[in-house]
Short mmCIF file of C-alpha atoms in Angstrom, two decimals:
data_model
loop_
_atom_site.label_atom_id
_atom_site.label_comp_id
_atom_site.label_asym_id
_atom_site.label_seq_id
_atom_site.Cartn_x
_atom_site.Cartn_y
_atom_site.Cartn_z
CA MET A 604 153.48 133.23 134.48
CA ASN A 605 152.98 129.67 135.60
CA THR A 606 151.02 126.98 133.78
CA SER A 607 147.98 127.26 136.01
CA SER A 608 147.28 130.82 134.89
CA THR A 609 148.01 130.35 131.18
CA SER A 610 146.09 127.09 130.68
CA PHE A 611 142.61 125.87 131.34
CA VAL A 612 142.46 123.41 134.25
CA PHE A 613 142.82 119.75 133.29
CA THR A 614 139.13 118.95 133.87
CA ALA A 615 138.11 121.85 131.64
CA ARG A 616 140.45 120.67 128.87
CA VAL A 617 139.16 117.07 129.03
CA LEU A 618 135.55 118.29 128.97
CA HIS A 619 136.31 120.64 126.07
CA TRP A 620 137.82 118.00 123.80
CA LEU A 621 135.30 115.31 124.73
CA MET A 622 132.40 117.65 124.07
CA ALA A 623 134.01 118.97 120.90
CA LEU A 624 133.96 115.41 119.58
CA LEU A 625 130.42 114.72 120.78
CA ILE A 626 128.94 118.01 119.56
CA LEU A 627 130.57 117.85 116.15
CA SER A 628 129.36 114.24 115.77
CA MET A 629 125.93 115.35 116.91
CA LEU A 630 125.70 118.12 114.31
CA PHE A 631 126.52 115.67 111.54
CA ILE A 632 124.21 113.00 112.97
CA GLY A 633 121.37 115.51 113.20
CA ILE A 634 121.75 116.90 109.71
CA GLY A 635 122.34 113.41 108.29
CA MET A 636 119.35 111.74 109.87
CA VAL A 637 116.81 114.29 108.67
CA ALA A 638 118.14 113.97 105.12
CA SER A 639 118.01 110.17 104.99
CA VAL A 640 115.23 107.68 104.35
CA SER A 641 117.51 104.65 104.66
CA GLU A 642 118.27 102.44 107.68
CA ARG A 643 120.67 105.22 108.65
CA HIS A 644 117.69 107.36 109.58
CA ALA A 645 116.54 105.06 112.38
CA TRP A 646 120.08 104.22 113.43
CA LEU A 647 121.21 107.86 113.67
CA LEU A 648 118.00 108.84 115.46
CA SER A 649 118.62 106.15 118.08
CA ILE A 650 122.08 107.67 118.74
CA HIS A 651 120.87 111.26 118.55
CA LYS A 652 118.59 111.18 121.59
CA PRO A 653 120.87 109.58 124.23
CA LEU A 654 123.83 111.56 122.89
CA GLY A 655 121.85 114.79 123.22
CA ILE A 656 121.06 114.03 126.85
CA ALA A 657 124.73 113.14 127.46
CA ILE A 658 125.75 116.53 126.02
CA LEU A 659 123.18 118.29 128.21
CA ILE A 660 124.56 116.62 131.37
CA LEU A 661 128.18 117.30 130.36
CA ALA A 662 127.31 120.93 129.59
CA VAL A 663 125.94 121.41 133.10
CA VAL A 664 129.09 119.84 134.60
CA ARG A 665 131.22 121.99 132.36
CA LEU A 666 129.41 125.18 133.29
CA ILE A 667 130.08 124.43 136.98
CA VAL A 668 133.77 123.72 136.25
CA ARG A 669 134.00 126.94 134.28
CA LEU A 670 132.39 129.06 137.00
CA ARG A 671 134.68 127.58 139.67
CA ASN A 672 137.85 127.84 137.56
CA PRO A 673 138.13 131.15 135.72
CA PRO A 674 139.79 130.69 132.31
CA PRO A 675 143.26 132.12 131.62
CA PRO A 676 143.12 135.75 130.47
CA LEU A 677 143.24 136.58 126.78
CA PRO A 678 146.49 138.21 125.57
CA ASP A 679 146.78 141.88 126.57
CA ASP A 680 147.51 142.99 123.01
CA LEU A 681 144.41 141.33 121.56
CA PRO A 682 142.20 144.07 120.00
CA ALA A 683 139.14 144.85 122.11
CA VAL A 684 136.73 143.78 119.37
CA GLN A 685 138.38 140.35 119.19
CA LYS A 686 138.21 140.02 122.98
CA LEU A 687 134.54 140.86 122.88
CA ALA A 688 133.98 138.33 120.06
CA ALA A 689 135.83 135.68 122.06
CA HIS A 690 133.79 136.20 125.21
CA ALA A 691 130.48 136.50 123.39
CA SER A 692 131.06 133.38 121.28
CA HIS A 693 132.11 131.33 124.30
CA TRP A 694 128.97 132.25 126.21
CA LEU A 695 126.90 131.62 123.09
CA LEU A 696 128.41 128.13 122.88
CA TYR A 697 127.45 127.45 126.50
CA VAL A 698 123.89 128.69 125.91
CA LEU A 699 123.51 126.53 122.80
CA MET A 700 124.99 123.41 124.42
CA LEU A 701 122.36 123.65 127.14
CA LEU A 702 119.47 124.96 125.08
CA ILE A 703 119.52 122.69 122.01
CA PRO A 704 119.08 119.39 123.92
CA LEU A 705 116.35 120.97 126.07
CA VAL A 706 114.51 122.24 122.99
CA GLY A 707 114.82 118.77 121.43
CA TRP A 708 113.39 117.16 124.54
CA ALA A 709 110.58 119.74 124.73
CA MET A 710 109.86 119.29 121.02
CA LEU A 711 109.35 115.52 121.35
CA SER A 712 107.20 116.15 124.42
CA ALA A 713 105.04 118.67 122.52
CA GLY A 714 104.68 116.21 119.63
CA GLY A 715 103.28 113.62 122.03
CA TYR A 716 106.18 111.25 121.35
CA PRO A 717 107.51 109.09 124.16
CA VAL A 718 111.09 110.35 124.72
CA MET A 719 112.90 107.04 124.39
CA LEU A 720 116.66 107.00 125.02
CA SER A 721 116.84 103.25 124.37
CA HIS A 722 114.36 100.44 123.78
CA SER A 723 113.19 100.71 127.39
CA LEU A 724 114.52 103.94 128.94
CA ARG A 725 112.00 106.75 128.70
CA LEU A 726 112.33 110.33 129.92
CA PRO A 727 109.25 112.16 131.17
CA PRO A 728 107.75 114.89 129.00
CA ILE A 729 108.82 118.47 129.80
CA PHE A 730 106.27 120.30 127.65
CA PRO A 731 102.49 119.97 127.19
CA VAL A 732 101.31 118.18 124.04
CA SER A 733 100.59 120.67 121.26
CA GLY A 734 101.07 120.29 117.52
CA ALA A 735 101.70 124.00 117.00
CA ALA A 736 104.26 124.10 119.83
CA PHE A 737 105.93 121.03 118.32
CA ALA A 738 106.37 122.84 115.01
CA ILE A 739 107.86 125.96 116.64
CA LEU A 740 110.22 123.92 118.83
CA ARG A 741 111.21 121.66 115.93
CA HIS A 742 112.19 124.67 113.80
CA MET A 743 113.99 126.23 116.78
CA HIS A 744 115.93 123.01 117.30
CA ALA A 745 117.16 123.09 113.69
CA TRP A 746 117.95 126.83 113.58
CA LEU A 747 119.76 126.78 116.92
CA ALA A 748 121.78 123.80 115.67
CA MET A 749 122.68 125.79 112.53
CA LEU A 750 123.76 128.68 114.76
CA LEU A 751 125.84 126.24 116.80
CA PHE A 752 127.48 124.95 113.62
CA LEU A 753 128.35 128.52 112.53
CA THR A 754 129.61 129.38 116.02
CA PHE A 755 131.72 126.22 115.97
CA LEU A 756 133.23 127.26 112.61
CA ALA A 757 134.06 130.71 113.98
CA HIS A 758 135.52 129.11 117.12
CA LEU A 759 137.67 126.69 115.11
CA GLY A 760 138.80 129.44 112.72
CA ALA A 761 139.70 131.70 115.63
CA ALA A 762 141.55 128.90 117.44
CA LEU A 763 143.64 128.18 114.33
CA TYR A 764 144.25 131.91 113.83
CA HIS A 765 145.58 132.15 117.39
CA GLY A 766 147.61 128.97 117.03
CA LEU A 767 149.07 129.46 113.54
CA ILE A 768 149.13 133.21 112.92
CA ARG A 769 149.18 135.10 116.20
CA ARG A 770 150.90 132.24 118.09
CA ASP A 771 149.90 133.93 121.33
CA GLY A 772 149.32 130.91 123.58
CA VAL A 773 145.52 130.98 123.30
CA LEU A 774 145.30 127.66 121.43
CA SER A 775 147.86 125.98 123.67
CA SER A 776 145.89 127.08 126.74
CA MET A 777 143.31 124.50 125.65
CA THR A 778 145.57 121.87 124.05
CA GLY A 779 147.94 121.96 127.02
CA TYR A 780 150.78 121.51 124.52
CA ARG A 781 153.67 123.99 124.58
CA PRO A 782 156.34 123.48 121.94
CA LYS A 783 158.99 125.67 123.70
CA MET B 604 154.40 138.61 124.17
CA HIS B 605 155.15 136.91 120.81
CA ALA B 606 157.94 134.49 121.61
CA SER B 607 158.16 133.06 118.08
CA PRO B 608 160.01 134.90 115.27
CA PRO B 609 157.69 136.87 112.95
CA LEU B 610 156.25 135.02 109.95
CA SER B 611 156.99 136.08 106.39
CA ASP B 612 154.06 137.45 104.36
CA ARG B 613 154.09 134.30 102.27
CA ARG B 614 153.84 132.03 105.30
CA ILE B 615 151.04 134.13 106.77
CA PHE B 616 149.16 133.81 103.48
CA LEU B 617 149.68 130.04 103.39
CA ARG B 618 148.53 129.67 106.97
CA PHE B 619 145.39 131.72 106.33
CA ALA B 620 144.78 129.58 103.24
CA PHE B 621 145.15 126.44 105.33
CA ILE B 622 142.61 127.71 107.87
CA GLY B 623 140.21 128.61 105.06
CA ILE B 624 140.55 125.18 103.46
CA VAL B 625 139.85 123.41 106.76
CA LEU B 626 136.70 125.47 107.33
CA ILE B 627 135.47 125.07 103.75
CA ALA B 628 136.06 121.31 103.86
CA ILE B 629 133.92 121.03 107.01
CA VAL B 630 131.14 123.11 105.45
CA LEU B 631 131.19 120.98 102.27
CA LEU B 632 131.05 117.76 104.27
CA PHE B 633 128.16 119.16 106.29
CA GLY B 634 126.36 120.13 103.09
CA TYR B 635 126.88 116.67 101.65
CA VAL B 636 125.66 114.85 104.77
CA GLY B 637 122.69 117.22 104.94
CA GLY B 638 121.70 116.40 101.35
CA TRP B 639 122.09 119.91 99.85
CA LEU B 640 125.17 118.86 97.91
CA ALA B 641 123.69 115.46 97.06
CA PRO B 642 120.68 116.34 94.89
CA GLN B 643 120.27 112.76 93.67
CA ARG B 644 119.76 111.33 97.14
CA LEU B 645 116.20 110.43 98.02
CA THR B 646 115.26 112.39 101.12
CA ALA B 647 112.03 112.55 103.10
CA GLN B 648 111.61 116.13 101.87
CA ARG B 649 111.78 115.03 98.22
CA MET B 650 109.35 112.21 98.87
CA VAL B 651 106.82 114.50 100.52
CA ASN B 652 107.34 117.13 97.80
CA GLN B 653 106.32 114.48 95.29
CA LEU B 654 103.21 113.58 97.30
CA GLN B 655 102.34 117.29 97.21
CA ALA B 656 103.00 117.49 93.49
CA ASN B 657 100.56 114.61 92.95
CA ALA B 658 97.72 115.75 95.20
CA GLY B 659 98.25 119.45 95.92
CA VAL B 660 98.86 121.09 99.28
CA PHE B 661 96.03 121.12 101.81
CA SER B 662 96.98 123.21 104.80
CA GLY B 663 97.09 121.34 108.08
CA TYR B 664 96.40 117.91 106.58
CA ARG B 665 98.61 114.87 106.32
CA ARG B 666 100.49 114.66 103.02
CA ASN B 667 99.19 111.15 102.44
CA HIS B 668 96.11 109.40 103.80
CA ALA B 669 94.84 112.96 104.21
CA LYS B 670 91.15 112.08 104.44
CA GLY B 671 90.25 110.31 107.64
CA VAL B 672 88.50 110.29 110.99
CA CYS B 673 89.68 109.87 114.57
CA VAL B 674 88.56 106.92 116.66
CA ALA B 675 89.14 105.85 120.25
CA GLY B 676 88.78 102.70 122.28
CA TYR B 677 90.99 100.09 123.84
CA PHE B 678 92.85 96.86 123.27
CA ASP B 679 92.09 93.85 125.45
CA SER B 680 95.11 91.57 125.45
CA ASN B 681 94.60 87.89 126.20
CA GLY B 682 98.27 87.31 127.03
CA GLN B 683 98.91 84.98 124.08
CA ALA B 684 101.69 87.18 122.65
CA GLN B 685 103.61 87.34 125.92
CA ALA B 686 105.68 84.30 125.03
CA TYR B 687 107.05 86.26 122.04
CA SER B 688 107.11 89.90 123.13
CA ALA B 689 107.86 91.56 126.44
CA ALA B 690 105.77 94.61 125.47
CA GLU B 691 103.41 95.61 128.25
CA VAL B 692 100.55 95.92 125.74
CA PHE B 693 100.58 92.10 125.40
CA ALA B 694 100.28 91.35 129.11
CA PRO B 695 96.70 90.33 129.93
CA GLY B 696 94.71 93.51 130.39
CA ARG B 697 93.49 96.67 128.75
CA THR B 698 95.48 99.37 126.93
CA PRO B 699 93.86 102.63 125.73
CA VAL B 700 93.99 103.34 122.00
CA VAL B 701 93.64 106.50 119.91
CA GLY B 702 93.31 105.65 116.25
CA ARG B 703 92.50 106.96 112.84
CA PHE B 704 90.82 105.50 109.76
CA ALA B 705 91.74 107.00 106.41
CA ILE B 706 91.96 106.51 102.69
CA PRO B 707 95.22 106.87 100.72
CA GLY B 708 96.00 110.02 98.80
CA GLY B 709 96.83 113.60 99.69
CA ASN B 710 93.40 115.14 99.05
CA PRO B 711 91.28 115.40 102.22
CA TYR B 712 88.17 116.00 100.07
CA ALA B 713 88.55 112.96 97.79
CA PRO B 714 85.40 110.82 97.49
CA ASP B 715 85.57 107.59 99.49
CA SER B 716 85.00 105.58 96.33
CA SER B 717 88.15 107.01 94.67
CA VAL B 718 90.40 104.23 96.01
CA PRO B 719 89.73 100.64 97.08
CA ILE B 720 92.18 100.87 100.00
CA ARG B 721 91.38 101.88 103.58
CA SER B 722 93.86 102.33 106.40
CA MET B 723 93.83 101.99 110.15
CA ALA B 724 96.39 103.72 112.35
CA LEU B 725 96.61 103.07 116.08
CA ARG B 726 98.46 104.45 119.06
CA PHE B 727 98.51 102.18 122.10
CA THR B 728 99.60 104.01 125.27
CA GLN B 729 101.02 101.60 127.83
CA SER B 730 100.76 102.39 131.53
CA ASN B 731 104.57 102.68 131.69
CA GLY B 732 104.38 105.59 129.22
CA GLN B 733 105.85 103.71 126.27
CA GLN B 734 103.80 103.68 123.09
CA TRP B 735 103.15 101.42 120.15
CA ARG B 736 102.12 103.17 116.96
CA THR B 737 101.17 101.28 113.86
CA GLY B 738 99.75 102.22 110.47
CA MET B 739 98.06 99.40 108.56
CA ASN B 740 96.38 99.09 105.17
CA SER B 741 93.47 96.97 103.98
CA MET B 742 95.64 94.92 101.64
CA PRO B 743 97.99 92.03 102.32
CA VAL B 744 100.95 93.33 100.28
CA PHE B 745 102.51 96.69 99.42
CA PRO B 746 103.11 97.48 95.72
CA VAL B 747 106.87 98.01 96.12
CA ALA B 748 109.68 96.92 98.40
CA THR B 749 111.93 99.99 98.57
CA PRO B 750 111.63 103.73 99.20
CA GLN B 751 113.22 104.44 95.82
CA ALA B 752 110.60 102.35 94.00
CA PHE B 753 107.82 104.03 95.98
CA TYR B 754 109.18 107.41 94.93
CA GLU B 755 109.35 106.32 91.30
CA GLN B 756 105.76 105.13 91.52
CA LEU B 757 104.69 108.55 92.82
CA VAL B 758 106.59 110.28 90.00
CA ALA B 759 104.93 108.01 87.42
CA GLN B 760 101.49 108.76 88.89
CA GLN B 761 101.91 112.55 88.97
CA PRO B 762 98.94 114.10 87.15
CA ASP B 763 99.73 115.54 83.74
CA PRO B 764 99.28 119.35 83.85
CA SER B 765 97.06 119.33 80.73
CA THR B 766 94.75 116.42 81.54
CA HIS B 767 94.94 116.58 85.38
CA LYS B 768 95.22 112.80 85.26
CA PRO B 769 98.27 110.53 85.44
CA ASP B 770 99.77 109.67 82.08
CA PRO B 771 98.70 106.02 81.51
CA ALA B 772 101.87 105.31 79.53
CA LYS B 773 104.07 106.40 82.43
CA VAL B 774 102.04 104.37 84.93
CA LYS B 775 102.18 101.32 82.66
CA GLY B 776 105.92 101.85 82.19
CA PHE B 777 106.44 101.96 85.94
CA PHE B 778 104.59 98.72 86.63
CA ALA B 779 106.33 97.00 83.71
CA ALA B 780 109.70 98.01 85.13
CA HIS B 781 108.70 96.79 88.61
CA PRO B 782 107.62 93.14 88.46
CA GLU B 783 107.52 93.05 92.28
CA THR B 784 104.20 94.94 92.02
CA ALA B 785 102.47 91.83 90.55
CA ALA B 786 100.97 90.59 93.84
CA PHE B 787 99.56 94.03 94.60
CA LEU B 788 98.17 94.41 91.06
CA ALA B 789 96.48 91.02 91.35
CA TRP B 790 94.90 92.11 94.65
CA VAL B 791 93.79 95.51 93.36
CA LYS B 792 92.07 93.92 90.35
CA THR B 793 89.57 92.22 92.66
CA ALA B 794 89.39 94.97 95.30
CA LYS B 795 86.31 97.16 95.59
CA PRO B 796 86.00 100.34 97.66
CA SER B 797 84.20 99.01 100.72
CA SER B 798 81.27 100.88 102.24
CA SER B 799 82.66 100.59 105.77
CA PHE B 800 85.89 100.89 107.70
CA ALA B 801 84.47 98.39 110.18
CA THR B 802 84.29 95.41 107.82
CA GLU B 803 87.86 95.68 106.57
CA GLY B 804 90.95 93.78 107.66
CA TYR B 805 94.16 95.77 108.05
CA TRP B 806 97.66 94.42 107.49
CA SER B 807 100.94 95.67 108.99
CA LEU B 808 102.53 95.01 105.57
CA ASN B 809 106.04 95.48 107.00
CA ALA B 810 107.61 92.82 109.18
CA PHE B 811 108.66 93.63 112.72
CA VAL B 812 110.62 91.82 115.42
CA PHE B 813 109.08 90.76 118.71
CA VAL B 814 111.59 90.44 121.54
CA ASP B 815 110.57 88.23 124.44
CA ALA B 816 111.52 88.55 128.10
CA LYS B 817 114.61 86.40 127.53
CA GLY B 818 115.78 88.60 124.68
CA GLU B 819 114.91 86.06 121.95
CA ARG B 820 113.85 87.66 118.68
CA HIS B 821 110.83 86.55 116.61
CA ALA B 822 110.05 87.98 113.17
CA VAL B 823 106.35 88.79 112.89
CA ARG B 824 103.68 90.52 110.89
CA TRP B 825 100.29 91.42 112.24
CA ARG B 826 96.81 92.19 111.00
CA MET B 827 93.48 93.32 112.37
CA VAL B 828 90.61 90.98 111.44
CA PRO B 829 87.14 92.51 111.78
CA GLU B 830 84.24 90.89 113.61
CA ALA B 831 81.77 92.76 111.37
CA ASN B 832 81.38 90.98 108.05
CA ASP B 833 78.45 92.70 106.34
CA ALA B 834 80.69 94.43 103.81
CA GLY B 835 78.98 96.30 101.02
CA VAL B 836 79.80 98.80 98.32
CA GLY B 837 79.43 102.48 99.19
CA GLY B 838 76.69 104.77 97.92
CA SER B 839 76.70 108.18 96.31
CA ASN B 840 77.62 110.20 99.43
CA PRO B 841 81.32 111.01 98.93
CA ASP B 842 81.84 110.70 102.69
CA TYR B 843 79.94 107.45 103.20
CA LEU B 844 82.71 105.87 105.29
CA ASP B 845 82.41 108.52 108.00
CA ALA B 846 78.61 108.27 108.01
CA ASP B 847 78.75 104.47 108.20
CA LEU B 848 81.25 104.49 111.06
CA THR B 849 79.25 107.02 113.08
CA GLN B 850 76.11 104.94 112.58
CA ARG B 851 77.78 101.66 113.57
CA LEU B 852 79.43 103.15 116.66
CA ALA B 853 76.08 104.61 117.73
CA GLN B 854 74.79 101.04 117.82
CA GLY B 855 77.79 99.64 119.68
CA PRO B 856 81.56 99.16 119.78
CA GLN B 857 83.32 97.73 116.73
CA ARG B 858 85.80 94.90 117.21
CA TRP B 859 88.84 93.46 115.50
CA HIS B 860 91.09 90.56 116.46
CA LEU B 861 94.79 91.27 116.42
CA ILE B 862 96.37 88.32 114.66
CA VAL B 863 100.14 87.97 114.88
CA THR B 864 101.85 85.79 112.26
CA LEU B 865 105.16 84.20 113.23
CA ALA B 866 107.71 83.87 110.44
CA ASN B 867 109.55 80.65 109.72
CA PRO B 868 113.31 80.91 109.48
CA GLY B 869 114.15 82.29 106.05
CA ASP B 870 110.86 84.11 105.45
CA PRO B 871 111.69 87.53 103.99
CA THR B 872 111.35 90.36 106.50
CA ASN B 873 112.64 93.04 104.14
CA ASP B 874 110.10 92.74 101.35
CA ALA B 875 106.56 94.04 101.86
CA THR B 876 105.56 92.89 98.36
CA LYS B 877 105.66 89.24 99.42
CA GLU B 878 103.15 87.51 101.66
CA TRP B 879 104.49 84.75 103.84
CA PRO B 880 103.15 81.27 103.05
CA SER B 881 99.64 80.75 104.45
CA ASP B 882 100.65 77.86 106.73
CA ARG B 883 102.59 80.16 109.07
CA GLN B 884 101.43 80.14 112.68
CA ASP B 885 98.76 82.76 113.45
CA ILE B 886 98.08 83.78 117.04
CA ASP B 887 94.98 85.70 118.14
CA VAL B 888 96.55 87.95 120.77
CA GLY B 889 93.60 90.11 121.75
CA THR B 890 90.69 92.29 120.72
CA LEU B 891 90.70 95.88 119.55
CA VAL B 892 87.48 97.59 120.62
CA LEU B 893 86.66 100.96 119.10
CA THR B 894 83.93 102.88 120.90
CA SER B 895 83.84 106.44 119.55
CA THR B 896 84.71 108.65 116.60
CA GLU B 897 85.53 112.35 116.20
CA PRO B 898 86.30 114.52 113.17
CA GLN B 899 90.03 114.60 112.45
CA GLU B 900 90.12 118.41 112.45
CA SER B 901 89.37 118.51 116.19
CA GLY B 902 89.85 114.93 117.39
CA ALA B 903 92.60 113.40 119.48
CA CYS B 904 94.29 111.81 116.46
CA ARG B 905 94.96 115.13 114.72
CA ASP B 906 98.33 115.84 116.30
CA ILE B 907 99.50 112.23 116.32
CA ASN B 908 102.11 111.13 113.83
CA TYR B 909 101.45 107.41 113.35
CA ASP B 910 105.15 106.71 112.87
CA PRO B 911 105.54 102.92 112.67
CA LEU B 912 108.91 103.15 114.43
CA VAL B 913 107.44 104.46 117.67
CA LEU B 914 107.64 101.11 119.42
CA PRO B 915 107.60 99.91 123.02
CA ASN B 916 110.23 97.70 124.58
CA GLY B 917 109.48 94.22 123.16
CA ILE B 918 108.76 95.31 119.57
CA GLN B 919 111.50 96.39 117.18
CA ALA B 920 111.85 97.29 113.54
CA SER B 921 112.80 94.57 111.05
CA ASP B 922 115.27 95.11 108.22
CA ASP B 923 112.42 96.24 105.92
CA PRO B 924 113.79 99.37 104.16
CA LEU B 925 110.30 100.85 103.93
CA LEU B 926 110.13 101.29 107.71
CA PRO B 927 112.80 104.00 108.16
CA ALA B 928 111.49 105.71 105.01
CA ARG B 929 107.95 105.76 106.38
CA SER B 930 109.26 107.11 109.67
CA ALA B 931 111.26 109.86 107.94
CA ALA B 932 108.51 110.84 105.50
CA TYR B 933 105.82 110.87 108.20
CA ALA B 934 108.04 113.14 110.30
CA THR B 935 108.37 115.55 107.37
CA SER B 936 104.62 115.50 106.75
CA TYR B 937 104.01 116.04 110.47
CA LEU B 938 106.36 119.03 110.60
CA ARG B 939 104.75 120.62 107.56
CA ARG B 940 101.20 120.23 108.79
CA THR B 941 101.93 121.30 112.37
CA SER B 942 103.84 124.31 110.98
CA GLU B 943 100.67 125.21 109.09
CA GLU B 944 98.67 124.68 112.26
CA ALA B 945 101.05 127.08 114.04
CA ARG B 946 100.65 129.54 111.12
CA LEU B 947 104.39 129.85 110.76
CA PRO B 948 105.65 132.19 108.02
CA GLY B 949 106.07 130.54 104.65
CA THR B 950 103.40 127.90 105.22
CA VAL B 951 100.21 127.47 103.23
CA GLN B 952 97.24 128.84 105.14
CA PRO B 953 93.78 127.25 105.27
CA ASN B 954 92.02 130.20 103.61
CA ALA B 955 94.28 130.01 100.60
CA GLN B 956 92.91 128.22 97.55
CA PRO B 957 94.13 124.62 97.51
CA GLU B 958 96.94 124.38 95.03
CA THR B 959 95.91 121.68 92.58
CA LYS B 960 98.64 121.07 90.10
#
């Protein structure tokens, strides 16, 4: 086996680690800002919106990279249920990366808020103004983010399990680091 | 496939333990940041819970300033603020406004005479799509300077379950422990519940920052000064403010002048309990003209959260700690009432008896 078939392509690895950092920051920013009444609330909120749009754009780029560069296969001896869990959780992560920013954008649109990414940059609304729709989208945004957090935990746990216990090359296919 | 030598049972256990500790640490940090593991931290949810404890829960209504009416009209800018703020609303010309008059408190059925304070909230929609939202009160100073003190005031004013009235000793204790409330208490002593929204002046209370076209920053406060000056004291109709406003608007538009006060260097921008000295420069920047009113249950203001941090380019928040707290608490109130509007599970429904603790 050569490196190209056992590792993700370089672009995919860069996107993975960059987005890992952004998404994990985003989860903490999101949960922190709604639980704060201090200056942090406004400060975190001003980061949350442009960062969310950045994640949305990166997720689209990443989906294209993924579709054009199939990932390395999972180990042959991995139990079928674990293979299924791996594939399902990866696609769930893609869905959430794309869906959560869109729901956030739609939610602000439904609430009649101008979607301001900075003091002067405004995105157009993508949903008609409706208080009831705002409430549904706002709850969806939070629950989908919770699901993303849980999926991230499972993903991290599984990555460490592959790297530390099974030591089957799955973790190194994304780190690009091979100790041998 | 496994190139590495097998691990001993002990090492496998330790490695599983390590993975578990990493995951648990992340969950705990998440719980702390999210406030679940920090029960002492003042959150918007706790603040709004306290508003509900004081007034009860009225499905679909704002958790504070619950009783009000929608209004609409426009703002005619005279261009005088352009030297200080690049906001489009201050260029000469007209900006449409959707507003709301209200009285403080969480009970949408409270009689208009129950409090001497009236409020005016406005949403200016600029032609570039940016908005300026502001919520103002008919008093020149706020009782307290911080979110924590505001929360303590609410706790002190919570009605006693046996008397259904606040415990005077607790209220007295709160004001004694908070000398910054003196200016507000002096104002409230002379204040009378006015018979009209149209004859009141409304103050921004919090300071903001105007940013001009060159990027220079100017600390400001603003207020709306009414043209109508035939203020009286309301009658026996508990909803006299609504009746008065409808009657006045039937006769013609109601006008206010938007007066912007420029701070001198060193004037406090983080303390809404303190007025700036009266010699500060005032600029009349334009006229607010209100032309129509609608009930809040069906009017255009119903689904608007008058969050004071929804600001256009050219106006920014100051360092006043009340501003982010207002923004956060209003967002929580907005989510709760729109969730009720959407009839989401777990929300109080309109047919239910109002819960009056």
